[in-house]
Amino acid sequence: RAVARRCEAHAMNTYLVLKWVHILSSVLLVGTGFGSAFYLFFANRSGSVAAQAVVARLVVRADTWFTTPAGIVQPITGMALAGMAGWPLSTPWLAASIGLYVLAGLCWLPVLWLQWRMAAMATDAAARGSALPADYARFARWWEGLGYPAFIAMLAIYYLMVAKPALWGWA
């Protein structure tokens, strides 16, 4: 009986540690993504090539150091938590969350490439003291356009994870 209680306590501790890591990585993922997008959005409207160069480089750095690792940790810890809690991945709110995460990822992957290119263009233009190339504005529009659905998807995932609503007629 004592051994069973210790095993149960160990499983609960593992679950709580995984849950903490999952929550922390979700905050890093969404917080860093929103924060860096906020600054690049406004730097792009500043008219300052130097500001755009600095902010674009920092956005790339933030995505490399924080967003990418958190984006990898999220599905790993999420799948582990679902398994430990006994939630089948076909549970509607969980399946919807996974689908939205895939959608956000499909938006985010081209955003990474766009950010790298924008940072390179802005850095080059700032070093030369010249205007940004026309491609920068086009890339910035795509970057912004892909960011909206990704961010909305992440907000919807937060709702689904917290509320765990009955969808499609079943819990």
mmCIF file with all atom_site columns, C-alpha atoms in Angstrom:
data_model
loop_
_atom_site.group_PDB
_atom_site.id
_atom_site.type_symbol
_atom_site.label_atom_id
_atom_site.label_alt_id
_atom_site.label_comp_id
_atom_site.label_asym_id
_atom_site.label_entity_id
_atom_site.label_seq_id
_atom_site.pdbx_PDB_ins_code
_atom_site.Cartn_x
_atom_site.Cartn_y
_atom_site.Cartn_z
_atom_site.occupancy
_atom_site.B_iso_or_equiv
_atom_site.pdbx_formal_charge
_atom_site.auth_seq_id
_atom_site.auth_comp_id
_atom_site.auth_asym_id
_atom_site.auth_atom_id
_atom_site.pdbx_PDB_model_num
ATOM 1   C CA . ARG A 1 1   ? 0.000   0.000  0.000   1.00 0.00 ? 1   ARG A CA 1
ATOM 2   C CA . ALA A 1 2   ? 2.797   2.431  0.878   1.00 0.00 ? 2   ALA A CA 1
ATOM 3   C CA . VAL A 1 3   ? 4.609   1.554  -2.362  1.00 0.00 ? 3   VAL A CA 1
ATOM 4   C CA . ALA A 1 4   ? 1.443   2.228  -4.361  1.00 0.00 ? 4   ALA A CA 1
ATOM 5   C CA . ARG A 1 5   ? 1.073   5.631  -2.678  1.00 0.00 ? 5   ARG A CA 1
ATOM 6   C CA . ARG A 1 6   ? 4.704   6.502  -3.462  1.00 0.00 ? 6   ARG A CA 1
ATOM 7   C CA . CYS A 1 7   ? 4.231   5.487  -7.111  1.00 0.00 ? 7   CYS A CA 1
ATOM 8   C CA . GLU A 1 8   ? 1.040   7.530  -7.289  1.00 0.00 ? 8   GLU A CA 1
ATOM 9   C CA . ALA A 1 9   ? 2.795   10.551 -5.724  1.00 0.00 ? 9   ALA A CA 1
ATOM 10  C CA . HIS A 1 10  ? 5.716   10.187 -8.150  1.00 0.00 ? 10  HIS A CA 1
ATOM 11  C CA . ALA A 1 11  ? 3.327   10.085 -11.123 1.00 0.00 ? 11  ALA A CA 1
ATOM 12  C CA . MET A 1 12  ? 1.536   13.179 -9.816  1.00 0.00 ? 12  MET A CA 1
ATOM 13  C CA . ASN A 1 13  ? 4.837   15.012 -9.332  1.00 0.00 ? 13  ASN A CA 1
ATOM 14  C CA . THR A 1 14  ? 5.899   14.089 -12.877 1.00 0.00 ? 14  THR A CA 1
ATOM 15  C CA . TYR A 1 15  ? 2.545   15.289 -14.215 1.00 0.00 ? 15  TYR A CA 1
ATOM 16  C CA . LEU A 1 16  ? 2.809   18.597 -12.334 1.00 0.00 ? 16  LEU A CA 1
ATOM 17  C CA . VAL A 1 17  ? 6.387   19.196 -13.497 1.00 0.00 ? 17  VAL A CA 1
ATOM 18  C CA . LEU A 1 18  ? 5.362   18.473 -17.110 1.00 0.00 ? 18  LEU A CA 1
ATOM 19  C CA . LYS A 1 19  ? 2.351   20.758 -16.728 1.00 0.00 ? 19  LYS A CA 1
ATOM 20  C CA . TRP A 1 20  ? 4.582   23.541 -15.374 1.00 0.00 ? 20  TRP A CA 1
ATOM 21  C CA . VAL A 1 21  ? 7.014   23.123 -18.288 1.00 0.00 ? 21  VAL A CA 1
ATOM 22  C CA . HIS A 1 22  ? 4.079   23.076 -20.725 1.00 0.00 ? 22  HIS A CA 1
ATOM 23  C CA . ILE A 1 23  ? 2.591   26.270 -19.293 1.00 0.00 ? 23  ILE A CA 1
ATOM 24  C CA . LEU A 1 24  ? 5.968   28.017 -19.093 1.00 0.00 ? 24  LEU A CA 1
ATOM 25  C CA . SER A 1 25  ? 6.818   27.099 -22.688 1.00 0.00 ? 25  SER A CA 1
ATOM 26  C CA . SER A 1 26  ? 3.386   28.284 -23.870 1.00 0.00 ? 26  SER A CA 1
ATOM 27  C CA . VAL A 1 27  ? 3.987   31.641 -22.188 1.00 0.00 ? 27  VAL A CA 1
ATOM 28  C CA . LEU A 1 28  ? 7.417   31.891 -23.842 1.00 0.00 ? 28  LEU A CA 1
ATOM 29  C CA . LEU A 1 29  ? 6.004   30.856 -27.216 1.00 0.00 ? 29  LEU A CA 1
ATOM 30  C CA . VAL A 1 30  ? 3.062   33.252 -27.289 1.00 0.00 ? 30  VAL A CA 1
ATOM 31  C CA . GLY A 1 31  ? 4.638   36.009 -25.218 1.00 0.00 ? 31  GLY A CA 1
ATOM 32  C CA . THR A 1 32  ? 7.854   36.170 -27.189 1.00 0.00 ? 32  THR A CA 1
ATOM 33  C CA . GLY A 1 33  ? 5.969   35.859 -30.465 1.00 0.00 ? 33  GLY A CA 1
ATOM 34  C CA . PHE A 1 34  ? 3.534   38.635 -29.613 1.00 0.00 ? 34  PHE A CA 1
ATOM 35  C CA . GLY A 1 35  ? 6.166   40.876 -28.052 1.00 0.00 ? 35  GLY A CA 1
ATOM 36  C CA . SER A 1 36  ? 8.614   40.624 -30.919 1.00 0.00 ? 36  SER A CA 1
ATOM 37  C CA . ALA A 1 37  ? 5.817   41.025 -33.480 1.00 0.00 ? 37  ALA A CA 1
ATOM 38  C CA . PHE A 1 38  ? 4.628   44.138 -31.639 1.00 0.00 ? 38  PHE A CA 1
ATOM 39  C CA . TYR A 1 39  ? 8.047   45.772 -31.852 1.00 0.00 ? 39  TYR A CA 1
ATOM 40  C CA . LEU A 1 40  ? 8.720   44.821 -35.470 1.00 0.00 ? 40  LEU A CA 1
ATOM 41  C CA . PHE A 1 41  ? 5.205   45.922 -36.481 1.00 0.00 ? 41  PHE A CA 1
ATOM 42  C CA . PHE A 1 42  ? 5.869   49.413 -35.107 1.00 0.00 ? 42  PHE A CA 1
ATOM 43  C CA . ALA A 1 43  ? 9.510   49.568 -36.195 1.00 0.00 ? 43  ALA A CA 1
ATOM 44  C CA . ASN A 1 44  ? 8.293   48.859 -39.734 1.00 0.00 ? 44  ASN A CA 1
ATOM 45  C CA . ARG A 1 45  ? 6.028   51.913 -39.496 1.00 0.00 ? 45  ARG A CA 1
ATOM 46  C CA . SER A 1 46  ? 8.692   54.162 -37.966 1.00 0.00 ? 46  SER A CA 1
ATOM 47  C CA . GLY A 1 47  ? 10.393  55.143 -41.204 1.00 0.00 ? 47  GLY A CA 1
ATOM 48  C CA . SER A 1 48  ? 13.755  54.438 -39.555 1.00 0.00 ? 48  SER A CA 1
ATOM 49  C CA . VAL A 1 49  ? 15.847  51.877 -41.410 1.00 0.00 ? 49  VAL A CA 1
ATOM 50  C CA . ALA A 1 50  ? 18.239  51.715 -38.444 1.00 0.00 ? 50  ALA A CA 1
ATOM 51  C CA . ALA A 1 51  ? 15.364  50.863 -36.070 1.00 0.00 ? 51  ALA A CA 1
ATOM 52  C CA . GLN A 1 52  ? 14.037  48.255 -38.482 1.00 0.00 ? 52  GLN A CA 1
ATOM 53  C CA . ALA A 1 53  ? 17.490  46.680 -38.747 1.00 0.00 ? 53  ALA A CA 1
ATOM 54  C CA . VAL A 1 54  ? 17.986  46.453 -34.979 1.00 0.00 ? 54  VAL A CA 1
ATOM 55  C CA . VAL A 1 55  ? 14.480  45.219 -34.218 1.00 0.00 ? 55  VAL A CA 1
ATOM 56  C CA . ALA A 1 56  ? 14.418  42.688 -37.076 1.00 0.00 ? 56  ALA A CA 1
ATOM 57  C CA . ARG A 1 57  ? 17.742  41.220 -35.888 1.00 0.00 ? 57  ARG A CA 1
ATOM 58  C CA . LEU A 1 58  ? 16.401  40.993 -32.321 1.00 0.00 ? 58  LEU A CA 1
ATOM 59  C CA . VAL A 1 59  ? 13.188  39.347 -33.512 1.00 0.00 ? 59  VAL A CA 1
ATOM 60  C CA . VAL A 1 60  ? 15.236  36.679 -35.301 1.00 0.00 ? 60  VAL A CA 1
ATOM 61  C CA . ARG A 1 61  ? 17.283  36.215 -32.136 1.00 0.00 ? 61  ARG A CA 1
ATOM 62  C CA . ALA A 1 62  ? 14.156  35.942 -29.939 1.00 0.00 ? 62  ALA A CA 1
ATOM 63  C CA . ASP A 1 63  ? 12.645  33.340 -32.259 1.00 0.00 ? 63  ASP A CA 1
ATOM 64  C CA . THR A 1 64  ? 15.898  31.370 -32.255 1.00 0.00 ? 64  THR A CA 1
ATOM 65  C CA . TRP A 1 65  ? 16.434  31.473 -28.494 1.00 0.00 ? 65  TRP A CA 1
ATOM 66  C CA . PHE A 1 66  ? 12.882  31.338 -27.140 1.00 0.00 ? 66  PHE A CA 1
ATOM 67  C CA . THR A 1 67  ? 10.099  30.728 -29.647 1.00 0.00 ? 67  THR A CA 1
ATOM 68  C CA . THR A 1 68  ? 11.635  27.776 -31.494 1.00 0.00 ? 68  THR A CA 1
ATOM 69  C CA . PRO A 1 69  ? 12.597  25.774 -28.370 1.00 0.00 ? 69  PRO A CA 1
ATOM 70  C CA . ALA A 1 70  ? 9.197   26.509 -26.808 1.00 0.00 ? 70  ALA A CA 1
ATOM 71  C CA . GLY A 1 71  ? 7.479   25.476 -30.032 1.00 0.00 ? 71  GLY A CA 1
ATOM 72  C CA . ILE A 1 72  ? 9.280   22.127 -29.854 1.00 0.00 ? 72  ILE A CA 1
ATOM 73  C CA . VAL A 1 73  ? 8.600   21.608 -26.140 1.00 0.00 ? 73  VAL A CA 1
ATOM 74  C CA . GLN A 1 74  ? 4.862   22.326 -26.509 1.00 0.00 ? 74  GLN A CA 1
ATOM 75  C CA . PRO A 1 75  ? 3.781   19.237 -28.470 1.00 0.00 ? 75  PRO A CA 1
ATOM 76  C CA . ILE A 1 76  ? 6.140   16.958 -26.525 1.00 0.00 ? 76  ILE A CA 1
ATOM 77  C CA . THR A 1 77  ? 4.829   18.005 -23.129 1.00 0.00 ? 77  THR A CA 1
ATOM 78  C CA . GLY A 1 78  ? 1.274   18.305 -24.423 1.00 0.00 ? 78  GLY A CA 1
ATOM 79  C CA . MET A 1 79  ? 1.199   14.747 -25.767 1.00 0.00 ? 79  MET A CA 1
ATOM 80  C CA . ALA A 1 80  ? 2.774   13.445 -22.551 1.00 0.00 ? 80  ALA A CA 1
ATOM 81  C CA . LEU A 1 81  ? 0.221   15.294 -20.417 1.00 0.00 ? 81  LEU A CA 1
ATOM 82  C CA . ALA A 1 82  ? -2.683  14.054 -22.528 1.00 0.00 ? 82  ALA A CA 1
ATOM 83  C CA . GLY A 1 83  ? -1.449  10.486 -22.195 1.00 0.00 ? 83  GLY A CA 1
ATOM 84  C CA . MET A 1 84  ? -0.912  10.760 -18.444 1.00 0.00 ? 84  MET A CA 1
ATOM 85  C CA . ALA A 1 85  ? -4.359  12.310 -17.961 1.00 0.00 ? 85  ALA A CA 1
ATOM 86  C CA . GLY A 1 86  ? -6.025  9.659  -20.116 1.00 0.00 ? 86  GLY A CA 1
ATOM 87  C CA . TRP A 1 87  ? -7.222  12.099 -22.795 1.00 0.00 ? 87  TRP A CA 1
ATOM 88  C CA . PRO A 1 88  ? -7.300  10.425 -26.228 1.00 0.00 ? 88  PRO A CA 1
ATOM 89  C CA . LEU A 1 89  ? -5.902  12.722 -28.925 1.00 0.00 ? 89  LEU A CA 1
ATOM 90  C CA . SER A 1 90  ? -9.246  12.300 -30.699 1.00 0.00 ? 90  SER A CA 1
ATOM 91  C CA . THR A 1 91  ? -11.019 14.160 -27.863 1.00 0.00 ? 91  THR A CA 1
ATOM 92  C CA . PRO A 1 92  ? -12.614 17.056 -29.774 1.00 0.00 ? 92  PRO A CA 1
ATOM 93  C CA . TRP A 1 93  ? -11.123 19.989 -27.818 1.00 0.00 ? 93  TRP A CA 1
ATOM 94  C CA . LEU A 1 94  ? -7.710  18.326 -27.914 1.00 0.00 ? 94  LEU A CA 1
ATOM 95  C CA . ALA A 1 95  ? -7.954  17.460 -31.623 1.00 0.00 ? 95  ALA A CA 1
ATOM 96  C CA . ALA A 1 96  ? -9.022  21.054 -32.352 1.00 0.00 ? 96  ALA A CA 1
ATOM 97  C CA . SER A 1 97  ? -6.041  22.328 -30.328 1.00 0.00 ? 97  SER A CA 1
ATOM 98  C CA . ILE A 1 98  ? -3.649  20.108 -32.267 1.00 0.00 ? 98  ILE A CA 1
ATOM 99  C CA . GLY A 1 99  ? -5.153  21.247 -35.573 1.00 0.00 ? 99  GLY A CA 1
ATOM 100 C CA . LEU A 1 100 ? -4.832  24.896 -34.565 1.00 0.00 ? 100 LEU A CA 1
ATOM 101 C CA . TYR A 1 101 ? -1.231  24.298 -33.465 1.00 0.00 ? 101 TYR A CA 1
ATOM 102 C CA . VAL A 1 102 ? -0.442  22.806 -36.871 1.00 0.00 ? 102 VAL A CA 1
ATOM 103 C CA . LEU A 1 103 ? -2.111  25.820 -38.535 1.00 0.00 ? 103 LEU A CA 1
ATOM 104 C CA . ALA A 1 104 ? -0.057  28.220 -36.395 1.00 0.00 ? 104 ALA A CA 1
ATOM 105 C CA . GLY A 1 105 ? 3.105   26.271 -37.246 1.00 0.00 ? 105 GLY A CA 1
ATOM 106 C CA . LEU A 1 106 ? 2.332   26.357 -40.962 1.00 0.00 ? 106 LEU A CA 1
ATOM 107 C CA . CYS A 1 107 ? 1.997   30.142 -40.709 1.00 0.00 ? 107 CYS A CA 1
ATOM 108 C CA . TRP A 1 108 ? 5.069   30.493 -38.508 1.00 0.00 ? 108 TRP A CA 1
ATOM 109 C CA . LEU A 1 109 ? 7.554   28.561 -40.665 1.00 0.00 ? 109 LEU A CA 1
ATOM 110 C CA . PRO A 1 110 ? 7.410   31.021 -43.587 1.00 0.00 ? 110 PRO A CA 1
ATOM 111 C CA . VAL A 1 111 ? 7.449   33.863 -41.043 1.00 0.00 ? 111 VAL A CA 1
ATOM 112 C CA . LEU A 1 112 ? 10.851  32.640 -39.850 1.00 0.00 ? 112 LEU A CA 1
ATOM 113 C CA . TRP A 1 113 ? 12.250  32.818 -43.368 1.00 0.00 ? 113 TRP A CA 1
ATOM 114 C CA . LEU A 1 114 ? 10.661  36.245 -43.943 1.00 0.00 ? 114 LEU A CA 1
ATOM 115 C CA . GLN A 1 115 ? 12.165  37.567 -40.701 1.00 0.00 ? 115 GLN A CA 1
ATOM 116 C CA . TRP A 1 116 ? 15.641  36.359 -41.648 1.00 0.00 ? 116 TRP A CA 1
ATOM 117 C CA . ARG A 1 117 ? 15.360  38.015 -45.045 1.00 0.00 ? 117 ARG A CA 1
ATOM 118 C CA . MET A 1 118 ? 13.913  41.249 -43.595 1.00 0.00 ? 118 MET A CA 1
ATOM 119 C CA . ALA A 1 119 ? 16.682  41.428 -40.991 1.00 0.00 ? 119 ALA A CA 1
ATOM 120 C CA . ALA A 1 120 ? 19.342  40.925 -43.678 1.00 0.00 ? 120 ALA A CA 1
ATOM 121 C CA . MET A 1 121 ? 17.797  43.547 -45.976 1.00 0.00 ? 121 MET A CA 1
ATOM 122 C CA . ALA A 1 122 ? 17.397  46.102 -43.184 1.00 0.00 ? 122 ALA A CA 1
ATOM 123 C CA . THR A 1 123 ? 20.899  45.499 -41.832 1.00 0.00 ? 123 THR A CA 1
ATOM 124 C CA . ASP A 1 124 ? 22.380  45.910 -45.304 1.00 0.00 ? 124 ASP A CA 1
ATOM 125 C CA . ALA A 1 125 ? 20.369  49.072 -46.011 1.00 0.00 ? 125 ALA A CA 1
ATOM 126 C CA . ALA A 1 126 ? 21.296  50.586 -42.641 1.00 0.00 ? 126 ALA A CA 1
ATOM 127 C CA . ALA A 1 127 ? 24.996  49.824 -43.185 1.00 0.00 ? 127 ALA A CA 1
ATOM 128 C CA . ARG A 1 128 ? 24.892  51.454 -46.634 1.00 0.00 ? 128 ARG A CA 1
ATOM 129 C CA . GLY A 1 129 ? 22.751  54.361 -45.465 1.00 0.00 ? 129 GLY A CA 1
ATOM 130 C CA . SER A 1 130 ? 20.208  53.588 -48.145 1.00 0.00 ? 130 SER A CA 1
ATOM 131 C CA . ALA A 1 131 ? 16.476  52.962 -48.318 1.00 0.00 ? 131 ALA A CA 1
ATOM 132 C CA . LEU A 1 132 ? 15.067  49.495 -47.887 1.00 0.00 ? 132 LEU A CA 1
ATOM 133 C CA . PRO A 1 133 ? 14.535  47.473 -51.054 1.00 0.00 ? 133 PRO A CA 1
ATOM 134 C CA . ALA A 1 134 ? 10.953  47.114 -52.304 1.00 0.00 ? 134 ALA A CA 1
ATOM 135 C CA . ASP A 1 135 ? 11.008  43.440 -51.311 1.00 0.00 ? 135 ASP A CA 1
ATOM 136 C CA . TYR A 1 136 ? 11.192  44.475 -47.648 1.00 0.00 ? 136 TYR A CA 1
ATOM 137 C CA . ALA A 1 137 ? 7.698   46.015 -47.718 1.00 0.00 ? 137 ALA A CA 1
ATOM 138 C CA . ARG A 1 138 ? 6.312   42.994 -49.575 1.00 0.00 ? 138 ARG A CA 1
ATOM 139 C CA . PHE A 1 139 ? 7.918   40.604 -47.085 1.00 0.00 ? 139 PHE A CA 1
ATOM 140 C CA . ALA A 1 140 ? 6.637   42.708 -44.174 1.00 0.00 ? 140 ALA A CA 1
ATOM 141 C CA . ARG A 1 141 ? 3.065   42.452 -45.512 1.00 0.00 ? 141 ARG A CA 1
ATOM 142 C CA . TRP A 1 142 ? 3.370   38.664 -45.793 1.00 0.00 ? 142 TRP A CA 1
ATOM 143 C CA . TRP A 1 143 ? 4.993   38.488 -42.335 1.00 0.00 ? 143 TRP A CA 1
ATOM 144 C CA . GLU A 1 144 ? 2.124   40.452 -40.825 1.00 0.00 ? 144 GLU A CA 1
ATOM 145 C CA . GLY A 1 145 ? -0.563  38.599 -42.788 1.00 0.00 ? 145 GLY A CA 1
ATOM 146 C CA . LEU A 1 146 ? 0.722   35.217 -41.614 1.00 0.00 ? 146 LEU A CA 1
ATOM 147 C CA . GLY A 1 147 ? 1.105   36.448 -38.049 1.00 0.00 ? 147 GLY A CA 1
ATOM 148 C CA . TYR A 1 148 ? -2.580  37.231 -37.504 1.00 0.00 ? 148 TYR A CA 1
ATOM 149 C CA . PRO A 1 149 ? -3.973  33.724 -38.057 1.00 0.00 ? 149 PRO A CA 1
ATOM 150 C CA . ALA A 1 150 ? -1.088  32.192 -36.096 1.00 0.00 ? 150 ALA A CA 1
ATOM 151 C CA . PHE A 1 151 ? -1.725  34.458 -33.109 1.00 0.00 ? 151 PHE A CA 1
ATOM 152 C CA . ILE A 1 152 ? -5.508  33.942 -33.238 1.00 0.00 ? 152 ILE A CA 1
ATOM 153 C CA . ALA A 1 153 ? -4.941  30.175 -33.403 1.00 0.00 ? 153 ALA A CA 1
ATOM 154 C CA . MET A 1 154 ? -2.735  30.341 -30.302 1.00 0.00 ? 154 MET A CA 1
ATOM 155 C CA . LEU A 1 155 ? -5.373  32.337 -28.399 1.00 0.00 ? 155 LEU A CA 1
ATOM 156 C CA . ALA A 1 156 ? -7.992  29.754 -29.381 1.00 0.00 ? 156 ALA A CA 1
ATOM 157 C CA . ILE A 1 157 ? -5.676  26.993 -28.128 1.00 0.00 ? 157 ILE A CA 1
ATOM 158 C CA . TYR A 1 158 ? -5.380  28.753 -24.755 1.00 0.00 ? 158 TYR A CA 1
ATOM 159 C CA . TYR A 1 159 ? -9.176  28.824 -24.557 1.00 0.00 ? 159 TYR A CA 1
ATOM 160 C CA . LEU A 1 160 ? -9.500  25.157 -25.499 1.00 0.00 ? 160 LEU A CA 1
ATOM 161 C CA . MET A 1 161 ? -6.812  24.072 -23.020 1.00 0.00 ? 161 MET A CA 1
ATOM 162 C CA . VAL A 1 162 ? -8.439  25.939 -20.133 1.00 0.00 ? 162 VAL A CA 1
ATOM 163 C CA . ALA A 1 163 ? -12.149 25.437 -20.881 1.00 0.00 ? 163 ALA A CA 1
ATOM 164 C CA . LYS A 1 164 ? -11.958 21.955 -22.457 1.00 0.00 ? 164 LYS A CA 1
ATOM 165 C CA . PRO A 1 165 ? -15.376 22.558 -24.042 1.00 0.00 ? 165 PRO A CA 1
ATOM 166 C CA . ALA A 1 166 ? -17.602 19.872 -25.456 1.00 0.00 ? 166 ALA A CA 1
ATOM 167 C CA . LEU A 1 167 ? -17.277 20.158 -29.233 1.00 0.00 ? 167 LEU A CA 1
ATOM 168 C CA . TRP A 1 168 ? -19.116 18.339 -31.979 1.00 0.00 ? 168 TRP A CA 1
ATOM 169 C CA . GLY A 1 169 ? -21.592 17.023 -29.450 1.00 0.00 ? 169 GLY A CA 1
ATOM 170 C CA . TRP A 1 170 ? -19.201 15.249 -27.098 1.00 0.00 ? 170 TRP A CA 1
ATOM 171 C CA . ALA A 1 171 ? -16.646 16.001 -24.428 1.00 0.00 ? 171 ALA A CA 1
#
